[in-house]
mmCIF file of C-alpha atoms in Angstrom:
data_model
loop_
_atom_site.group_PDB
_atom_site.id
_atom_site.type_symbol
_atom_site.label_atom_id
_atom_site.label_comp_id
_atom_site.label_asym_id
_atom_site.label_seq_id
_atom_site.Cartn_x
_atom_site.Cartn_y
_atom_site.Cartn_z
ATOM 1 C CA UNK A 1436 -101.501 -20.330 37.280
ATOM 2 C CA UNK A 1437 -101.586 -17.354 39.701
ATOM 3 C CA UNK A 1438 -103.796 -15.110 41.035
ATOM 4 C CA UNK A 1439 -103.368 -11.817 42.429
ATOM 5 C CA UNK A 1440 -104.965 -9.703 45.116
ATOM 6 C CA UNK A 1441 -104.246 -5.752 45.863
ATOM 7 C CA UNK A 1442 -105.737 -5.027 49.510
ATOM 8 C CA UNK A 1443 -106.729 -1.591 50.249
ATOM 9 C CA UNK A 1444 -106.009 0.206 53.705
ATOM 10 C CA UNK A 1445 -110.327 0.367 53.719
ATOM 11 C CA UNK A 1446 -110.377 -3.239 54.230
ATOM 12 C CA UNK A 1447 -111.291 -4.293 50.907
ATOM 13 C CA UNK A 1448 -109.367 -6.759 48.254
ATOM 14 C CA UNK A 1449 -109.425 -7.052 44.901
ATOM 15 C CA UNK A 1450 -108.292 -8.953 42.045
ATOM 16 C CA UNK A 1451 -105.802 -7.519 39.866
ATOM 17 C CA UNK A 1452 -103.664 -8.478 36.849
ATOM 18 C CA UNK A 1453 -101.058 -10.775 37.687
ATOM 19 C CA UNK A 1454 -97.608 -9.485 36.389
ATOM 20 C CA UNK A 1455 -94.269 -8.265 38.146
ATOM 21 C CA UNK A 1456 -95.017 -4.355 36.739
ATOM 22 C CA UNK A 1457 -98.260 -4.819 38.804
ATOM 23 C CA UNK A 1458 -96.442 -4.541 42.194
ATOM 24 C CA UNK A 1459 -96.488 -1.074 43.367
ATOM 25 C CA UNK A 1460 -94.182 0.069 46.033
ATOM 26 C CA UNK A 1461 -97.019 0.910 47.988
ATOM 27 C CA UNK A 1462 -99.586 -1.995 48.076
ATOM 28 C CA UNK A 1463 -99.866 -4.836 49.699
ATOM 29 C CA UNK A 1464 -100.645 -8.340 47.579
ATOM 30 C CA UNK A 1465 -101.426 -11.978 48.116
ATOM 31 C CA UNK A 1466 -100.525 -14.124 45.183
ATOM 32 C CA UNK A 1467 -101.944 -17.553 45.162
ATOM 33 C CA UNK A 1468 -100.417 -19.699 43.362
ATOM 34 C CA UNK A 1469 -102.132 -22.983 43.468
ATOM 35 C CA UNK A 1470 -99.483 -25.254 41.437
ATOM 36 C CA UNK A 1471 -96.756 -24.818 44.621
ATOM 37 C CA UNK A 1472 -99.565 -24.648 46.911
ATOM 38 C CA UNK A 1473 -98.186 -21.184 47.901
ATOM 39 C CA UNK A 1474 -100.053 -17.942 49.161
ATOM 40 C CA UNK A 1475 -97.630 -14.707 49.154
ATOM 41 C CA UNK A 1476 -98.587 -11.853 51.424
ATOM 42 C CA UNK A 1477 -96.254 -9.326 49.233
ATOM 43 C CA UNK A 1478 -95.607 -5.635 51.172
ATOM 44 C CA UNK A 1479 -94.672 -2.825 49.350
ATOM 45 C CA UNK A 1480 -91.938 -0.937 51.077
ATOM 46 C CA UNK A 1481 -93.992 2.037 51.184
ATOM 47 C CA UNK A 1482 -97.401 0.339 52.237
ATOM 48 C CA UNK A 1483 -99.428 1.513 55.090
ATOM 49 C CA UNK A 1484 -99.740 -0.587 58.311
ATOM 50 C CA UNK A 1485 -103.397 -0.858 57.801
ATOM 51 C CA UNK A 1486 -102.566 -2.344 54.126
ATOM 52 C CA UNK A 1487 -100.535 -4.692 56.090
ATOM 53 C CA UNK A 1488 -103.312 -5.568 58.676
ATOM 54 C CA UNK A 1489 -105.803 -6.272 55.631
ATOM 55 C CA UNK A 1490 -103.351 -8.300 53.482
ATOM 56 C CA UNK A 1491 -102.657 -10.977 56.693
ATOM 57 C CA UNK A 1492 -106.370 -10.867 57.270
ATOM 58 C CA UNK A 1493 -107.336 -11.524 54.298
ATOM 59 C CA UNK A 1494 -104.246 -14.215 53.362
ATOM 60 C CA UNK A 1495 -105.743 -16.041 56.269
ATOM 61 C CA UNK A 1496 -109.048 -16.169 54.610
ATOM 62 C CA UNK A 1497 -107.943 -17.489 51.434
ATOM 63 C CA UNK A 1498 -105.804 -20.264 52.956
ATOM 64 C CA UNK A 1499 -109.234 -21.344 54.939
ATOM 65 C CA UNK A 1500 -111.069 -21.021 51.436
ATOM 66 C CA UNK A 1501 -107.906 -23.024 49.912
ATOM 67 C CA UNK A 1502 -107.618 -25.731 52.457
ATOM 68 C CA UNK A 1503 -104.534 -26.212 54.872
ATOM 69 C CA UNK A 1504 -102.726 -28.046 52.596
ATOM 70 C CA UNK A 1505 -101.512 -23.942 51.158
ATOM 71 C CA UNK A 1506 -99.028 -21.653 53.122
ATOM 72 C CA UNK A 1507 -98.774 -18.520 54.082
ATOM 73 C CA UNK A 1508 -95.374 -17.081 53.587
ATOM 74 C CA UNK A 1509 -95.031 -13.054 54.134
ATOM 75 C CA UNK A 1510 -92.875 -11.344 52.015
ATOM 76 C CA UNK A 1511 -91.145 -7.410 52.157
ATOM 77 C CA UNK A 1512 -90.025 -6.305 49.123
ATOM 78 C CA UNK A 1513 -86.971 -6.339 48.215
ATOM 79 C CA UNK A 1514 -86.447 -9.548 50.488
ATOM 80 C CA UNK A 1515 -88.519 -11.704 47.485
ATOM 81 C CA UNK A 1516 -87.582 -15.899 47.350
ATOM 82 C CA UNK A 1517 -86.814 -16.972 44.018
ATOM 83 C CA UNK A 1518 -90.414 -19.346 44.486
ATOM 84 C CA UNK A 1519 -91.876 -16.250 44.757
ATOM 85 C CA UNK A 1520 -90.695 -15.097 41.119
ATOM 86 C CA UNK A 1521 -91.216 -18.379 39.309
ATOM 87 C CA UNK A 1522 -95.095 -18.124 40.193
ATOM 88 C CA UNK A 1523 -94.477 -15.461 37.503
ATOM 89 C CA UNK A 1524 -93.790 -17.884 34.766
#
């Protein structure tokens, strides 16, 4: 299972509902998804820089929470692995 973070350009995060319709063009998300190990630092292609700035802050954090055994791996839209969507199912 999944869980889904929306960070906010004040330098907050919070958790949000974890589906594909949740992805707006202009957030930034990291998706943990503990069962590949996997955190996704998803950009909107309309997000703001400092969106950006909070979403790689704050993927760093979880992975310390996590342990090092996760990864980081940034993501653009449009540009999405197919990993990424299977941590949909």
């Amino acid at each position: 299972m999944a869980t889904a973070y929306q960070m906010h350009d004040d330098g907050t995060t919070e958790e949000v509902k974890f589906e594909k319709s949740g992805l707006s063009d202009d957030g930034v998300y990291c998706i943990v998804d503990d069962s590949s190990k996997s955190i996704f630092l998803w950009k909107g292609r309309n997000a703001d820089v400092r969106s950006k700035f909070v979403g790689a802050r704050a993927a760093s954090q979880i992975r310390s929470q996590h342990g090092n055994g996760y990864r980081v791996h940034p993501i653009d839209a449009g540009e999405e692995p197919s990993d990424f969507w299977d941590s949909f199912d």
